[in-house]
Coordinates of C-alpha atoms and ligand atoms in Angstrom, one line a residue:
M1 CA 21.8 -27.9 30.0
P2 CA 23.5 -30.1 27.4
E3 CA 21.5 -33.2 26.3
N4 CA 23.3 -36.5 25.8
D5 CA 26.7 -34.9 26.4
S6 CA 28.8 -35.8 29.4
T7 CA 31.8 -33.7 28.4
A8 CA 30.2 -30.4 29.4
L9 CA 28.2 -29.2 32.4
F10 CA 26.4 -26.4 30.6
I11 CA 25.7 -25.1 27.1
S12 CA 28.4 -22.4 26.7
A13 CA 28.0 -21.4 23.1
G14 CA 25.3 -21.3 20.4
M15 CA 27.0 -24.0 18.4
H16 CA 26.8 -26.6 21.2
P17 CA 23.3 -27.9 20.5
L18 CA 23.8 -27.6 16.8
V19 CA 26.9 -29.7 16.3
P20 CA 25.1 -32.6 14.5
Y21 CA 23.7 -30.1 11.9
L22 CA 27.1 -28.4 11.5
L23 CA 28.3 -31.9 10.6
G24 CA 25.7 -32.4 7.9
Q25 CA 22.6 -33.7 9.5
Q26 CA 19.5 -32.0 8.1
H27 CA 17.9 -29.5 10.4
P28 CA 14.1 -29.6 10.4
S29 CA 13.9 -25.8 10.0
G30 CA 16.3 -25.6 7.0
R31 CA 19.8 -24.4 6.3
K32 CA 19.5 -20.8 7.5
L33 CA 18.5 -20.4 11.1
V34 CA 18.3 -17.7 13.7
N35 CA 18.1 -18.4 17.4
V36 CA 18.6 -17.1 21.0
Q37 CA 20.6 -19.4 23.2
K38 CA 20.9 -19.2 26.9
C39 CA 24.6 -19.8 27.7
L40 CA 26.6 -20.3 30.9
R41 CA 30.4 -19.8 30.7
T42 CA 32.1 -21.1 33.8
S43 CA 35.4 -20.1 32.3
D44 CA 34.3 -16.4 32.5
I45 CA 33.0 -16.4 36.1
D46 CA 36.4 -15.1 37.4
E47 CA 36.2 -12.1 35.1
V48 CA 32.7 -11.1 36.1
G49 CA 32.8 -7.6 37.6
D50 CA 34.6 -6.0 34.7
S51 CA 32.8 -4.1 32.0
F52 CA 31.6 -6.9 29.7
H53 CA 31.9 -10.4 31.1
L54 CA 28.8 -12.3 32.3
S55 CA 28.6 -15.9 33.4
F56 CA 25.1 -16.4 32.2
F57 CA 23.9 -14.5 29.1
E58 CA 21.8 -14.7 26.0
M59 CA 23.5 -15.2 22.6
L60 CA 21.8 -14.3 19.4
G61 CA 22.9 -16.5 16.4
N62 CA 22.6 -16.6 12.7
W63 CA 23.4 -19.9 11.2
S64 CA 24.3 -21.1 7.8
L65 CA 24.3 -24.9 7.7
G66 CA 26.1 -25.3 4.4
D67 CA 24.3 -22.3 2.9
Y68 CA 25.8 -18.8 2.7
F69 CA 29.5 -18.2 3.6
K70 CA 31.9 -15.3 4.1
E71 CA 30.9 -13.3 1.0
E72 CA 27.3 -13.0 2.3
S73 CA 27.8 -13.2 6.0
I74 CA 30.2 -10.3 6.5
P75 CA 28.2 -7.7 4.4
W76 CA 25.0 -8.8 6.0
S77 CA 26.5 -8.4 9.5
Y78 CA 27.8 -5.0 8.6
E79 CA 24.5 -3.9 7.1
F80 CA 22.6 -5.1 10.2
L81 CA 24.9 -3.3 12.6
T82 CA 25.2 0.0 10.7
S83 CA 22.1 0.5 8.5
K84 CA 19.7 3.1 9.7
E85 CA 17.0 0.6 9.1
W86 CA 18.5 -1.8 11.7
L87 CA 20.9 -1.1 14.6
N88 CA 22.3 2.2 13.2
I89 CA 25.7 1.9 15.0
D90 CA 28.3 4.5 14.0
E91 CA 30.6 2.8 11.5
E92 CA 33.5 4.9 12.6
K93 CA 33.4 3.2 16.0
L94 CA 33.6 -0.3 14.6
S95 CA 36.8 -2.3 14.1
V96 CA 37.3 -6.0 13.3
T97 CA 39.7 -8.8 13.8
V98 CA 40.5 -11.7 11.5
F99 CA 42.4 -14.9 11.9
A100 CA 46.2 -14.4 11.5
G101 CA 46.9 -18.0 10.3
D102 CA 49.3 -20.5 11.6
E103 CA 51.1 -23.7 10.5
K104 CA 47.8 -25.6 10.2
I105 CA 45.3 -23.1 8.8
P106 CA 46.1 -20.2 6.4
R107 CA 45.6 -16.5 7.3
D108 CA 42.0 -15.3 6.6
A109 CA 42.9 -12.7 4.0
E110 CA 39.5 -13.2 2.4
S111 CA 37.6 -11.9 5.3
A112 CA 39.9 -8.9 5.6
R113 CA 39.4 -8.2 1.9
I114 CA 35.6 -8.3 2.3
W115 CA 35.8 -5.9 5.3
E116 CA 37.9 -3.6 3.2
G117 CA 35.4 -3.7 0.4
L118 CA 32.8 -2.6 2.8
G119 CA 34.8 0.5 3.7
I120 CA 36.5 -0.6 6.9
P121 CA 40.0 1.0 6.6
K122 CA 43.1 -1.2 6.9
D123 CA 44.1 0.3 10.3
R124 CA 40.8 -1.0 11.8
I125 CA 41.3 -4.6 10.6
F126 CA 43.6 -6.6 12.9
Y127 CA 45.0 -10.0 12.4
L128 CA 45.0 -12.0 15.6
P129 CA 46.2 -15.5 16.5
R130 CA 44.3 -18.7 17.2
E131 CA 44.0 -17.7 20.9
D132 CA 41.7 -14.9 19.8
N133 CA 40.2 -15.7 16.5
W134 CA 39.3 -19.4 16.4
W135 CA 36.1 -21.1 17.6
G136 CA 35.3 -24.6 18.5
P137 CA 35.2 -27.5 18.7
I138 CA 33.0 -28.2 21.7
G139 CA 35.2 -30.7 23.5
S140 CA 38.3 -32.0 21.7
T141 CA 36.9 -32.9 18.3
G142 CA 34.3 -31.6 15.9
P143 CA 33.3 -28.5 13.9
C144 CA 35.5 -25.4 14.3
G145 CA 37.0 -22.6 12.3
P146 CA 38.5 -19.2 12.2
D147 CA 36.3 -16.3 13.0
T148 CA 36.1 -12.6 12.4
E149 CA 35.1 -10.5 15.4
I150 CA 33.4 -7.1 15.5
F151 CA 34.3 -4.6 18.2
Y152 CA 32.8 -1.3 19.3
D153 CA 35.1 1.3 20.6
T154 CA 33.6 2.7 23.9
G155 CA 35.8 5.8 23.7
K156 CA 37.6 4.9 26.9
E157 CA 41.3 5.7 27.0
P158 CA 43.5 2.8 25.7
C159 CA 45.2 0.9 28.5
G160 CA 48.6 1.1 26.9
S161 CA 50.5 1.2 23.6
E162 CA 49.4 -2.3 22.7
C163 CA 45.7 -1.8 23.4
K164 CA 43.7 -2.9 20.4
P165 CA 40.5 -4.9 19.7
G166 CA 40.8 -8.1 21.6
C167 CA 42.3 -6.3 24.6
S168 CA 40.3 -7.0 27.8
C169 CA 40.7 -3.6 29.4
G170 CA 37.1 -2.5 28.6
K171 CA 37.9 -0.1 25.8
Y172 CA 36.7 -2.5 23.1
N173 CA 33.4 -4.3 23.4
E174 CA 33.2 -7.4 21.3
I175 CA 29.6 -7.5 20.2
W176 CA 29.6 -10.1 17.4
N177 CA 31.6 -12.8 15.9
N178 CA 31.2 -14.8 12.7
V179 CA 32.8 -18.2 12.8
F180 CA 33.5 -19.8 9.5
M181 CA 33.1 -23.3 10.5
E182 CA 34.5 -25.3 7.6
Y183 CA 36.9 -27.6 9.6
N184 CA 36.5 -30.7 11.6
R185 CA 39.1 -31.3 14.3
T186 CA 40.0 -35.0 14.3
P187 CA 41.0 -37.1 17.4
D188 CA 44.6 -36.8 16.3
G189 CA 44.5 -33.0 16.5
E190 CA 44.4 -32.5 12.7
Y191 CA 41.9 -30.4 10.7
E192 CA 40.0 -31.7 7.8
L193 CA 37.5 -29.9 5.7
L194 CA 33.9 -30.5 6.6
E195 CA 31.5 -31.6 3.9
Q196 CA 29.7 -28.3 4.2
K197 CA 30.8 -24.8 4.9
N198 CA 28.9 -23.4 7.9
V199 CA 28.7 -20.0 9.5
D200 CA 28.1 -19.6 13.3
T201 CA 27.5 -16.0 14.3
G202 CA 27.3 -15.2 18.0
M203 CA 26.1 -11.8 19.3
G204 CA 25.9 -11.2 23.0
V205 CA 22.5 -9.6 23.7
E206 CA 23.7 -7.6 26.7
R207 CA 26.8 -6.3 25.0
T208 CA 24.9 -5.2 21.9
V209 CA 22.2 -3.5 24.0
A210 CA 25.0 -1.7 25.9
V211 CA 26.2 -0.2 22.6
L212 CA 22.6 0.8 21.6
Q213 CA 22.0 2.4 24.9
G214 CA 25.3 4.3 24.9
K215 CA 26.8 2.4 27.9
D216 CA 30.4 1.4 28.4
N217 CA 29.5 -1.7 30.4
V218 CA 26.7 -4.3 30.3
Y219 CA 25.4 -3.7 33.8
E220 CA 23.9 -0.3 33.0
I221 CA 21.5 -1.6 30.4
E222 CA 17.8 -1.5 31.1
I223 CA 17.4 -5.2 31.8
F224 CA 19.7 -4.9 34.9
A225 CA 18.2 -1.6 36.1
P226 CA 15.5 -3.2 38.3
L227 CA 18.1 -5.5 39.8
V228 CA 20.5 -2.7 40.5
N229 CA 17.7 -0.7 42.1
G230 CA 16.8 -3.8 44.2
I231 CA 20.4 -4.1 45.4
K232 CA 20.4 -0.4 46.3
E233 CA 17.2 -0.8 48.3
L234 CA 18.4 -3.9 50.1
S235 CA 21.7 -2.3 51.0
G236 CA 20.5 1.2 51.7
I237 CA 23.2 2.5 49.2
E238 CA 22.0 5.6 47.3
V239 CA 25.0 6.3 45.1
I240 CA 27.2 3.3 44.3
S241 CA 30.8 4.2 44.9
E242 CA 33.8 3.0 42.8
D243 CA 34.6 0.5 45.5
Q244 CA 31.1 -1.0 45.4
I245 CA 30.7 -1.3 41.6
R246 CA 32.3 -4.7 41.4
S247 CA 30.2 -6.2 44.2
V248 CA 27.0 -4.8 42.6
R249 CA 28.0 -6.3 39.2
I250 CA 28.8 -9.7 40.7
I251 CA 25.5 -9.8 42.5
C252 CA 23.6 -8.9 39.3
D253 CA 25.4 -11.6 37.3
H254 CA 25.4 -14.3 39.9
S255 CA 21.8 -13.8 41.1
R256 CA 20.6 -14.0 37.5
A257 CA 22.7 -17.0 36.7
A258 CA 21.6 -18.8 39.9
T259 CA 17.9 -18.0 39.2
F260 CA 18.2 -19.6 35.7
L261 CA 20.1 -22.6 37.0
L262 CA 17.6 -23.2 39.8
A263 CA 14.8 -23.0 37.2
E264 CA 16.4 -25.9 35.4
G265 CA 16.0 -27.9 38.6
I266 CA 19.7 -27.8 39.7
V267 CA 20.2 -27.6 43.4
P268 CA 23.3 -26.3 45.3
L269 CA 25.6 -29.2 45.9
N270 CA 29.3 -29.9 46.1
V271 CA 29.5 -31.6 42.7
E272 CA 29.2 -30.6 39.0
Q273 CA 26.4 -28.3 38.0
G274 CA 25.3 -28.0 41.7
Y275 CA 28.8 -26.9 42.6
V276 CA 28.7 -24.1 40.0
L277 CA 25.3 -23.0 41.4
R278 CA 26.6 -23.1 45.0
R279 CA 29.7 -21.1 44.0
V280 CA 27.7 -18.3 42.4
I281 CA 25.1 -18.2 45.2
R282 CA 27.8 -18.1 47.9
G283 CA 29.8 -15.6 45.9
A284 CA 26.8 -13.3 45.7
I285 CA 26.1 -13.7 49.4
R286 CA 29.6 -12.6 50.3
H287 CA 29.4 -9.6 48.0
G288 CA 26.1 -8.8 49.6
K289 CA 27.8 -8.6 53.0
L290 CA 30.4 -6.3 51.5
L291 CA 27.6 -4.0 50.6
G292 CA 26.2 -4.2 54.1
I293 CA 23.2 -6.5 53.3
E294 CA 22.8 -8.5 56.5
K295 CA 19.8 -10.6 55.6
E296 CA 18.8 -13.2 53.0
F297 CA 18.4 -11.2 49.7
L298 CA 18.8 -13.5 46.7
S299 CA 15.2 -14.7 46.9
V300 CA 14.1 -11.0 46.7
L301 CA 16.3 -10.4 43.7
S302 CA 15.2 -13.6 42.1
Q303 CA 11.6 -12.3 42.1
I304 CA 12.8 -9.2 40.2
I305 CA 14.6 -11.4 37.7
I306 CA 11.6 -13.6 37.2
E307 CA 9.4 -10.5 36.6
T308 CA 11.9 -9.2 34.1
Y309 CA 12.1 -12.4 32.1
V310 CA 8.7 -14.0 32.6
E311 CA 7.5 -13.3 29.1
D312 CA 10.4 -15.0 27.4
Y313 CA 11.0 -17.6 30.0
P314 CA 7.7 -18.6 31.7
H315 CA 9.4 -21.6 33.3
L316 CA 11.1 -19.1 35.7
K317 CA 7.6 -18.2 37.1
S318 CA 6.4 -21.8 37.3
N319 CA 9.5 -22.6 39.4
E320 CA 9.3 -19.5 41.5
D321 CA 8.6 -21.3 44.8
F322 CA 11.4 -23.7 44.3
I323 CA 13.8 -20.9 43.4
V324 CA 12.9 -18.8 46.5
T325 CA 13.1 -21.8 48.8
E326 CA 16.5 -22.9 47.6
F327 CA 17.9 -19.4 47.9
E328 CA 16.7 -19.2 51.5
K329 CA 18.0 -22.7 52.3
E330 CA 21.5 -22.0 50.9
Y331 CA 21.7 -18.6 52.6
K332 CA 20.9 -20.3 55.9
K333 CA 23.7 -22.9 55.4
F334 CA 26.3 -20.4 54.3
N335 CA 25.5 -17.6 56.6
N336 CA 26.2 -19.8 59.6
T337 CA 29.8 -20.2 58.6
L338 CA 30.6 -17.2 56.5
A339 CA 31.6 -14.8 59.3
R340 CA 33.7 -17.4 61.1
G341 CA 35.3 -18.4 57.9
L342 CA 36.3 -14.8 57.1
N343 CA 37.8 -14.5 60.6
R344 CA 39.8 -17.6 60.0
F345 CA 40.9 -16.4 56.6
N346 CA 42.0 -13.1 58.1
R347 CA 43.9 -14.8 60.8
I348 CA 45.8 -17.1 58.4
A349 CA 46.5 -14.1 56.1
R350 CA 47.9 -12.1 59.0
N351 CA 50.2 -14.9 60.1
K352 CA 51.3 -16.6 56.9
E353 CA 52.8 -15.6 53.6
K354 CA 50.2 -17.6 51.6
I355 CA 47.0 -19.6 52.0
D356 CA 48.3 -23.1 51.4
G357 CA 46.4 -26.1 50.2
K358 CA 45.5 -27.2 53.7
D359 CA 44.2 -23.8 54.7
A360 CA 42.1 -23.5 51.6
F361 CA 40.8 -27.0 52.2
L362 CA 39.9 -26.2 55.8
L363 CA 38.0 -23.1 54.6
Y364 CA 36.2 -25.3 52.1
Q365 CA 35.4 -28.2 54.4
S366 CA 34.7 -26.4 57.7
F367 CA 33.4 -23.1 56.5
G368 CA 31.8 -23.9 53.1
F369 CA 34.1 -21.6 51.1
P370 CA 34.2 -22.7 47.5
I371 CA 37.9 -22.5 46.4
E372 CA 37.0 -19.7 44.0
I373 CA 35.8 -17.5 46.9
T374 CA 39.1 -18.1 48.8
K375 CA 41.0 -17.3 45.6
E376 CA 39.0 -14.0 45.3
L377 CA 39.7 -13.2 48.9
G378 CA 43.4 -13.8 48.2
K379 CA 43.3 -11.3 45.4
E380 CA 41.5 -8.7 47.4
N381 CA 44.0 -9.1 50.3
D382 CA 47.0 -9.5 48.1
I383 CA 47.9 -13.0 49.4
F384 CA 48.6 -16.0 47.2
V385 CA 46.2 -18.9 47.4
D386 CA 47.6 -22.3 46.5
V387 CA 44.7 -23.6 44.4
D388 CA 46.7 -26.6 43.1
G389 CA 47.5 -27.5 46.7
F390 CA 43.8 -27.2 47.5
H391 CA 43.0 -29.8 44.8
E392 CA 45.7 -32.1 46.1
E393 CA 44.3 -31.9 49.6
F394 CA 40.8 -32.5 48.3
E395 CA 42.0 -35.6 46.5
K396 CA 43.7 -36.9 49.6
H397 CA 40.6 -36.4 51.8
Q398 CA 38.0 -37.5 49.3
K399 CA 40.0 -40.3 47.8
V400 CA 39.1 -39.2 44.3
S401 CA 41.3 -38.8 41.3
R402 CA 42.2 -35.4 40.0
A403 CA 39.8 -35.9 37.1
G404 CA 37.1 -36.7 39.6
A405 CA 37.9 -33.6 41.7
D406 CA 37.9 -31.4 38.6
K407 CA 34.5 -32.7 37.6
R408 CA 33.3 -32.0 41.1
F409 CA 34.4 -28.4 40.9
G410 CA 32.9 -28.0 37.5
S411 CA 36.2 -26.6 36.2
G412 CA 37.4 -26.6 32.7
L413 CA 40.1 -28.9 33.9
A414 CA 37.8 -31.9 33.6
D415 CA 38.8 -31.6 29.9
K416 CA 41.6 -34.1 29.3
S417 CA 41.6 -33.5 25.6
E418 CA 44.7 -33.9 23.6
A419 CA 45.1 -30.1 23.2
T420 CA 45.0 -29.5 27.0
V421 CA 47.3 -32.4 27.7
K422 CA 49.9 -31.0 25.3
L423 CA 49.6 -27.5 26.8
H424 CA 50.0 -29.1 30.2
T425 CA 53.3 -30.6 29.2
A426 CA 54.3 -27.3 27.6
T427 CA 53.5 -25.6 31.0
H428 CA 56.2 -27.8 32.6
L429 CA 58.7 -26.8 29.9
L430 CA 57.8 -23.2 30.3
N431 CA 58.3 -23.4 34.1
E432 CA 61.8 -24.8 33.7
A433 CA 62.7 -22.4 30.8
L434 CA 61.7 -19.4 33.0
R435 CA 64.0 -20.6 35.8
R436 CA 66.8 -21.0 33.3
V437 CA 66.4 -17.5 31.8
L438 CA 65.2 -15.5 34.8
G439 CA 66.8 -17.4 37.7
K440 CA 66.3 -20.3 40.1
D441 CA 63.9 -18.4 42.3
I442 CA 61.1 -18.5 39.8
T443 CA 58.2 -20.6 41.1
Q444 CA 54.7 -21.2 39.8
K445 CA 52.0 -19.0 41.3
G446 CA 49.1 -20.3 39.2
S447 CA 48.2 -22.2 36.1
N448 CA 45.1 -22.4 33.9
I449 CA 44.8 -24.4 30.7
T450 CA 42.2 -24.4 28.1
Q451 CA 42.3 -26.2 24.8
K452 CA 43.5 -23.0 23.2
R453 CA 46.2 -21.7 25.4
L454 CA 48.1 -22.1 28.6
R455 CA 48.2 -19.4 31.3
F456 CA 51.1 -19.5 33.8
D457 CA 51.6 -17.1 36.7
F458 CA 55.0 -16.8 38.4
N459 CA 56.9 -14.6 40.8
F460 CA 59.0 -11.9 39.1
D461 CA 59.0 -8.2 39.6
R462 CA 59.3 -6.6 36.2
K463 CA 58.3 -7.0 32.6
L464 CA 60.3 -9.5 30.6
T465 CA 62.4 -8.1 27.8
A466 CA 61.8 -9.1 24.2
Q467 CA 65.1 -11.0 24.3
E468 CA 64.1 -12.9 27.5
K469 CA 60.8 -14.0 25.9
K470 CA 62.7 -15.1 22.8
D471 CA 65.1 -17.1 24.9
V472 CA 62.3 -18.8 26.9
E473 CA 60.6 -19.7 23.6
A474 CA 63.8 -21.0 22.1
I475 CA 64.5 -23.2 25.2
V476 CA 61.0 -24.7 25.1
N477 CA 61.1 -25.2 21.3
G478 CA 64.6 -26.7 21.7
T479 CA 63.3 -29.4 24.1
I480 CA 60.4 -30.0 21.7
N481 CA 62.8 -30.5 18.8
E482 CA 64.8 -32.9 20.9
A483 CA 61.7 -35.1 21.3
L484 CA 62.4 -35.8 25.0
P485 CA 60.5 -38.7 26.7
V486 CA 58.1 -37.7 29.4
K487 CA 58.0 -40.2 32.3
R488 CA 55.9 -40.5 35.4
I489 CA 57.3 -42.1 38.6
E490 CA 55.8 -42.5 42.0
T491 CA 58.1 -41.8 44.9
T492 CA 58.3 -40.2 48.3
L493 CA 58.4 -36.4 48.7
D494 CA 61.9 -36.6 50.1
E495 CA 63.1 -38.5 47.1
A496 CA 61.3 -36.1 44.8
I497 CA 63.0 -33.1 46.4
R498 CA 66.4 -34.9 46.2
M499 CA 65.7 -35.2 42.5
G500 CA 65.3 -31.4 42.3
S501 CA 61.6 -31.6 41.5
Q502 CA 59.7 -28.3 41.1
A503 CA 56.6 -28.2 43.2
A504 CA 54.0 -25.4 43.2
F505 CA 53.2 -26.0 46.8
E506 CA 55.1 -27.0 49.9
Q507 CA 52.7 -29.1 51.8
K508 CA 53.8 -32.2 53.7
Y509 CA 53.0 -35.4 51.9
G510 CA 52.9 -38.5 54.0
E511 CA 52.8 -40.9 51.2
K512 CA 53.8 -41.3 47.6
V513 CA 53.9 -38.4 45.2
S514 CA 53.8 -38.5 41.5
V515 CA 56.6 -36.8 39.6
Y516 CA 56.9 -36.2 35.9
S517 CA 60.3 -35.9 34.3
I518 CA 61.0 -34.6 30.9
G519 CA 64.2 -36.1 29.7
D520 CA 67.0 -34.5 31.8
F521 CA 65.3 -31.1 31.4
S522 CA 62.8 -30.9 34.2
T523 CA 61.2 -32.8 37.0
E524 CA 58.0 -31.6 38.6
L525 CA 55.5 -32.9 41.2
C526 CA 52.3 -33.3 39.3
S527 CA 49.4 -35.6 38.9
G528 CA 49.3 -35.4 35.1
P529 CA 48.3 -36.3 32.5
H530 CA 51.1 -35.5 30.0
V531 CA 52.1 -36.5 26.5
E532 CA 54.6 -39.3 26.2
N533 CA 57.2 -37.3 24.2
T534 CA 57.8 -33.6 23.8
G535 CA 58.0 -34.2 20.0
E536 CA 54.2 -34.3 20.0
L537 CA 53.8 -30.7 21.0
G538 CA 54.2 -28.4 17.9
R539 CA 55.7 -25.0 18.1
F540 CA 55.5 -23.0 21.4
K541 CA 54.8 -19.3 21.3
I542 CA 54.3 -16.7 24.0
I543 CA 51.2 -14.6 23.1
K544 CA 51.2 -12.2 26.0
E545 CA 53.2 -11.3 29.1
E546 CA 51.8 -9.0 31.8
G547 CA 51.8 -8.2 35.5
I548 CA 48.8 -9.3 37.4
S549 CA 49.7 -8.2 41.0
A550 CA 52.7 -7.0 42.8
G551 CA 55.6 -9.3 42.0
V552 CA 53.5 -11.7 39.9
R553 CA 53.7 -12.0 36.1
R554 CA 51.4 -13.9 33.8
I555 CA 52.3 -15.5 30.5
R556 CA 49.8 -16.8 28.0
A557 CA 51.2 -19.1 25.4
V558 CA 50.0 -21.4 22.6
L559 CA 51.2 -24.4 20.7
E560 CA 50.9 -23.9 17.0
Ligands
LIG1 N1 29.8 -17.7 17.7 C1 30.8 -18.2 18.7 C2 30.4 -17.8 20.1 O1 30.8 -16.7 20.5 O2 29.8 -18.6 20.7

C-alpha cells in the first residue's frame, strides 16, 4: 500500500516507493540497490487469464540512484540472463526493444548499439514507441524515462505478420525491463533532465521462473502448482480442459491477490482498495461456479497460499484467521445473489441488444455484480455492456461526481492528469473523425484512457485500410492545428440531441446533461474533463487497429 500518497490505491511498480531517491534524496542503503516489491496492477486485471498477466505479482529490481547507467546496466542484465553461472537462458531466444523516439525525446540508439555490441543481431532489436517503451512517472509528474525491454520467445506460432516483441498474443514473454530514468516530467507536461541519471530495472518473478522452468505461461510454475491442485480437488476436475483454463488461471491470480490484500487489513467494500478486493473475490467466486465448485472455497485456497509464502511473508500467517473469516463472509454475501443475478443477466441478454447503464447498475446494486463482472459476462455472451452508462447511472443514484465514482471503483480513471485529459479530448476528435471517414453509423463501444494512450472501441466490421487510418489521423491533426476551443454546456437531453451530440449510451436523462463541443467539429455528451483548446494536444497518432469481437474494432492512439 502506498504511504503518504493519495493518487494511487496500490503500489503498482518498483519505482513507486523509491521516487524521492530517484529525485536525489540519499537512500540509507546507498546508490545501488536490489529489492523485491509486491505489486498490484489494477490496470492488468482484465487481462488476467492470458499467458502472462497477473494482477498481483512480485517484481525484482536493480536500482542505480545516480550510479551506473546504460553502459553497465545492459551488459550486466545480459550476463545475468545468459551466463551459465546465473540464469543460463538461451541467448538465441532473447530479443529486445528500445525507445523509438518522438518529438520530445530522441530515439535510444545508444541502447541499441550496446545490445548489438553484446551480439544481439539487428533483426532482434526493435524500436517501439512511447506506448511500449517508456516508464513513469507515477501520477502525472516525476521521474520517468525510456526503457529497453527483454523478451523471451516461447516458440509459439506468431499471431500474424505483425507479431513481434511487445505483441500481447503470448508468443513473447517480457521478462525484464531497464528504465533509464533521467527525466522529470513537469506539471506542464514537459521533460527536464533530472540531476542524476537513474536505472530502474523490473523483472517479474513469475515470468522469469516460467522461462527457467520451460513454461509458456506463468500459471504452470511451481509456486502455483499447489493452488492448481487445490482447485482441481475442490472442483473434482482431473484434467483441465481448454474451456476451463481461463477460469483456473483467474482463480489462481485472484485468490492470491485477495489473500495478500486481506493480509494488509483491507476488507471487501464498495470503495477504493476495498472495491478492488471485492471485485477480485467475487470474480474468483463466479469462476469457481463455472468450474462446478458449489461451496465456499477461497478460504481453503488462502491456506494453501499462506503455506506457500509463509517464509517470505510471515504476516500472511499472523493474519490467517482474519483472511479466512473475510473470505467466508464475502462468499455468504455474494452467493446469496449470484445465481439470481446471473438469471437476470441472461434474461436481459436474451431480450435486448445490449446491457445498458441501467441494467448494469441494477446488477450492481441489487445483485452485487461489480461492473467488471458484468463486462466480462458481456464478453463471454457477445453482448455489449455500456460501462460509461453504468457510471452515469451510478453518479445519478449516489450523487457523486465522476471523479468520486472513479475513485470508488478504483479505476485508473481517477487520474485526471494533464496527459489523460488531453487524450480524453483526443478521443472525442477520434470519434468524430471516424464518423467522417467510415460513415455516420460509427458509435463508441468503449473507451479506456491511461496517461500513455487512448483506447477506443467502435462498431465496424472490417480492418481499416492504411489510407483510412491516415485520413482519420489527418482529420484529428487538422483540428488540433486549427486550435479549436473546447466548450462545456449544460442542457437537456432533447436539446443535446437537437445539436447532433454523440452519446455512447441512449438512456433517458430526466434532467440536465453536460455536452462538450469542439469548435464546430463535434459535440458529445460527456462529463469531462477536457482541455480548453485543441491546440494543446500535440500530434495524434494511431498505434494499432484491431478487431476485438464480431463487428467491433479497437484503436490505440497516442499524442506525441
Ligand atoms: N521497471 C519498470 C516496471 O516494470 O515496473
